[in-house]
């Protein structure tokens, strides 16, 4: 984690608590989750950056690992052919059933 040298965190912390502090500090520099090539921003400014960021991953990136990354304009075109977008009507009920099955298995294992 990198800290901003000027205009950074005003807190003084013990060196032993530095990592934990940096992980949560609003002045820590973080990458844009939409696009690695975006400039880094302070955590406190990330929400604002995401509101104006021109880059956007596919909404299926986190769940299904769709590799698409591009501009918001390209995203609209991508969704027309994204395999996960086309099958989301089938995937959601299957995921619900798998989740229900996993809960039943967990419950049975606890009974044993």
mmCIF file of C-alpha atoms in Angstrom:
data_model
loop_
_atom_site.group_PDB
_atom_site.id
_atom_site.type_symbol
_atom_site.label_atom_id
_atom_site.label_comp_id
_atom_site.label_asym_id
_atom_site.label_seq_id
_atom_site.Cartn_x
_atom_site.Cartn_y
_atom_site.Cartn_z
ATOM 1 C CA UNK A 1 0.000 0.000 0.000
ATOM 2 C CA UNK A 2 1.223 3.455 -0.866
ATOM 3 C CA UNK A 3 0.417 6.519 1.195
ATOM 4 C CA UNK A 4 0.043 9.978 -0.285
ATOM 5 C CA UNK A 5 3.058 12.047 0.844
ATOM 6 C CA UNK A 6 1.285 15.413 1.003
ATOM 7 C CA UNK A 7 -2.357 15.874 1.840
ATOM 8 C CA UNK A 8 -2.254 12.400 3.314
ATOM 9 C CA UNK A 9 -3.464 10.852 6.511
ATOM 10 C CA UNK A 10 -3.148 13.141 9.523
ATOM 11 C CA UNK A 11 -3.025 10.287 12.054
ATOM 12 C CA UNK A 12 0.098 9.174 13.868
ATOM 13 C CA UNK A 13 0.115 5.432 14.444
ATOM 14 C CA UNK A 14 2.454 2.835 15.857
ATOM 15 C CA UNK A 15 4.580 1.083 13.267
ATOM 16 C CA UNK A 16 3.200 -2.264 14.469
ATOM 17 C CA UNK A 17 -0.304 -1.127 13.444
ATOM 18 C CA UNK A 18 0.730 0.364 10.115
ATOM 19 C CA UNK A 19 -0.508 -2.452 7.862
ATOM 20 C CA UNK A 20 -3.917 -2.631 9.491
ATOM 21 C CA UNK A 21 -4.222 1.133 9.341
ATOM 22 C CA UNK A 22 -3.192 1.311 5.689
ATOM 23 C CA UNK A 23 -5.738 -1.363 4.818
ATOM 24 C CA UNK A 24 -8.554 0.803 6.210
ATOM 25 C CA UNK A 25 -7.146 4.325 5.872
ATOM 26 C CA UNK A 26 -9.156 6.644 3.662
ATOM 27 C CA UNK A 27 -5.898 8.254 2.506
ATOM 28 C CA UNK A 28 -4.367 5.020 1.217
ATOM 29 C CA UNK A 29 -3.908 4.921 -2.523
ATOM 30 C CA UNK A 30 -5.976 2.231 -4.256
ATOM 31 C CA UNK A 31 -6.327 1.112 -7.865
ATOM 32 C CA UNK A 32 -9.509 1.583 -9.843
ATOM 33 C CA UNK A 33 -11.386 -1.733 -9.769
ATOM 34 C CA UNK A 34 -12.779 -1.016 -13.237
ATOM 35 C CA UNK A 35 -9.502 -0.728 -15.070
ATOM 36 C CA UNK A 36 -5.898 -1.246 -13.930
ATOM 37 C CA UNK A 37 -4.674 1.484 -16.292
ATOM 38 C CA UNK A 38 -6.732 4.187 -14.548
ATOM 39 C CA UNK A 39 -4.692 6.382 -12.249
ATOM 40 C CA UNK A 40 -4.705 5.380 -8.594
ATOM 41 C CA UNK A 41 -6.885 7.374 -6.205
ATOM 42 C CA UNK A 42 -7.188 7.803 -2.469
ATOM 43 C CA UNK A 43 -9.716 5.406 -0.968
ATOM 44 C CA UNK A 44 -11.808 8.374 0.197
ATOM 45 C CA UNK A 45 -12.149 9.493 -3.453
ATOM 46 C CA UNK A 46 -12.867 6.079 -4.974
ATOM 47 C CA UNK A 47 -16.676 6.376 -4.995
ATOM 48 C CA UNK A 48 -16.465 9.676 -6.852
ATOM 49 C CA UNK A 49 -13.961 8.205 -9.318
ATOM 50 C CA UNK A 50 -16.277 5.249 -9.996
ATOM 51 C CA UNK A 51 -19.176 7.612 -10.712
ATOM 52 C CA UNK A 52 -17.203 9.316 -13.486
ATOM 53 C CA UNK A 53 -14.898 6.500 -14.607
ATOM 54 C CA UNK A 54 -15.273 5.801 -18.306
ATOM 55 C CA UNK A 55 -14.140 2.204 -17.857
ATOM 56 C CA UNK A 56 -16.406 -0.598 -16.795
ATOM 57 C CA UNK A 57 -15.996 -4.344 -16.387
ATOM 58 C CA UNK A 58 -18.747 -6.697 -17.452
ATOM 59 C CA UNK A 59 -21.360 -7.059 -14.683
ATOM 60 C CA UNK A 60 -20.633 -10.795 -14.875
ATOM 61 C CA UNK A 61 -16.913 -10.336 -14.160
ATOM 62 C CA UNK A 62 -16.978 -11.016 -10.412
ATOM 63 C CA UNK A 63 -19.432 -13.897 -10.463
ATOM 64 C CA UNK A 64 -18.553 -15.697 -13.691
ATOM 65 C CA UNK A 65 -15.124 -14.211 -14.480
ATOM 66 C CA UNK A 66 -16.138 -12.651 -17.785
ATOM 67 C CA UNK A 67 -12.829 -11.166 -19.007
ATOM 68 C CA UNK A 68 -14.316 -8.105 -20.751
ATOM 69 C CA UNK A 69 -13.014 -4.692 -19.712
ATOM 70 C CA UNK A 70 -13.660 -1.584 -21.720
ATOM 71 C CA UNK A 71 -15.480 1.718 -21.859
ATOM 72 C CA UNK A 72 -19.118 2.078 -20.858
ATOM 73 C CA UNK A 73 -19.949 2.469 -24.546
ATOM 74 C CA UNK A 74 -18.122 -0.775 -25.390
ATOM 75 C CA UNK A 75 -19.888 -2.478 -22.480
ATOM 76 C CA UNK A 76 -23.287 -1.863 -24.088
ATOM 77 C CA UNK A 77 -22.085 -3.617 -27.222
ATOM 78 C CA UNK A 78 -20.396 -6.389 -25.263
ATOM 79 C CA UNK A 79 -23.587 -7.271 -23.361
ATOM 80 C CA UNK A 80 -25.333 -8.027 -26.660
ATOM 81 C CA UNK A 81 -22.962 -10.948 -27.198
ATOM 82 C CA UNK A 82 -21.776 -11.821 -23.677
ATOM 83 C CA UNK A 83 -22.303 -15.534 -23.088
ATOM 84 C CA UNK A 84 -23.082 -14.923 -19.408
ATOM 85 C CA UNK A 85 -25.667 -12.260 -20.213
ATOM 86 C CA UNK A 86 -27.373 -14.621 -22.647
ATOM 87 C CA UNK A 87 -27.575 -17.438 -20.099
ATOM 88 C CA UNK A 88 -28.257 -15.476 -16.917
ATOM 89 C CA UNK A 89 -31.926 -16.489 -17.034
ATOM 90 C CA UNK A 90 -30.842 -20.118 -16.740
ATOM 91 C CA UNK A 91 -27.862 -19.589 -14.433
ATOM 92 C CA UNK A 92 -29.702 -17.771 -11.642
ATOM 93 C CA UNK A 93 -32.241 -20.552 -10.924
ATOM 94 C CA UNK A 94 -29.455 -23.150 -11.077
ATOM 95 C CA UNK A 95 -27.369 -21.156 -8.606
ATOM 96 C CA UNK A 96 -30.379 -20.888 -6.303
ATOM 97 C CA UNK A 97 -30.865 -24.648 -6.415
ATOM 98 C CA UNK A 98 -27.167 -25.295 -5.771
ATOM 99 C CA UNK A 99 -27.245 -22.858 -2.840
ATOM 100 C CA UNK A 100 -30.281 -24.634 -1.414
ATOM 101 C CA UNK A 101 -28.606 -28.002 -1.864
ATOM 102 C CA UNK A 102 -25.431 -26.761 -0.127
ATOM 103 C CA UNK A 103 -27.466 -25.496 2.834
ATOM 104 C CA UNK A 104 -29.208 -28.884 3.114
ATOM 105 C CA UNK A 105 -25.879 -30.722 3.027
ATOM 106 C CA UNK A 106 -24.470 -28.415 5.700
ATOM 107 C CA UNK A 107 -27.533 -28.966 7.881
ATOM 108 C CA UNK A 108 -27.279 -32.751 7.478
ATOM 109 C CA UNK A 109 -23.560 -32.659 8.311
ATOM 110 C CA UNK A 110 -24.328 -30.746 11.500
ATOM 111 C CA UNK A 111 -26.911 -33.371 12.466
ATOM 112 C CA UNK A 112 -24.366 -36.160 12.127
#
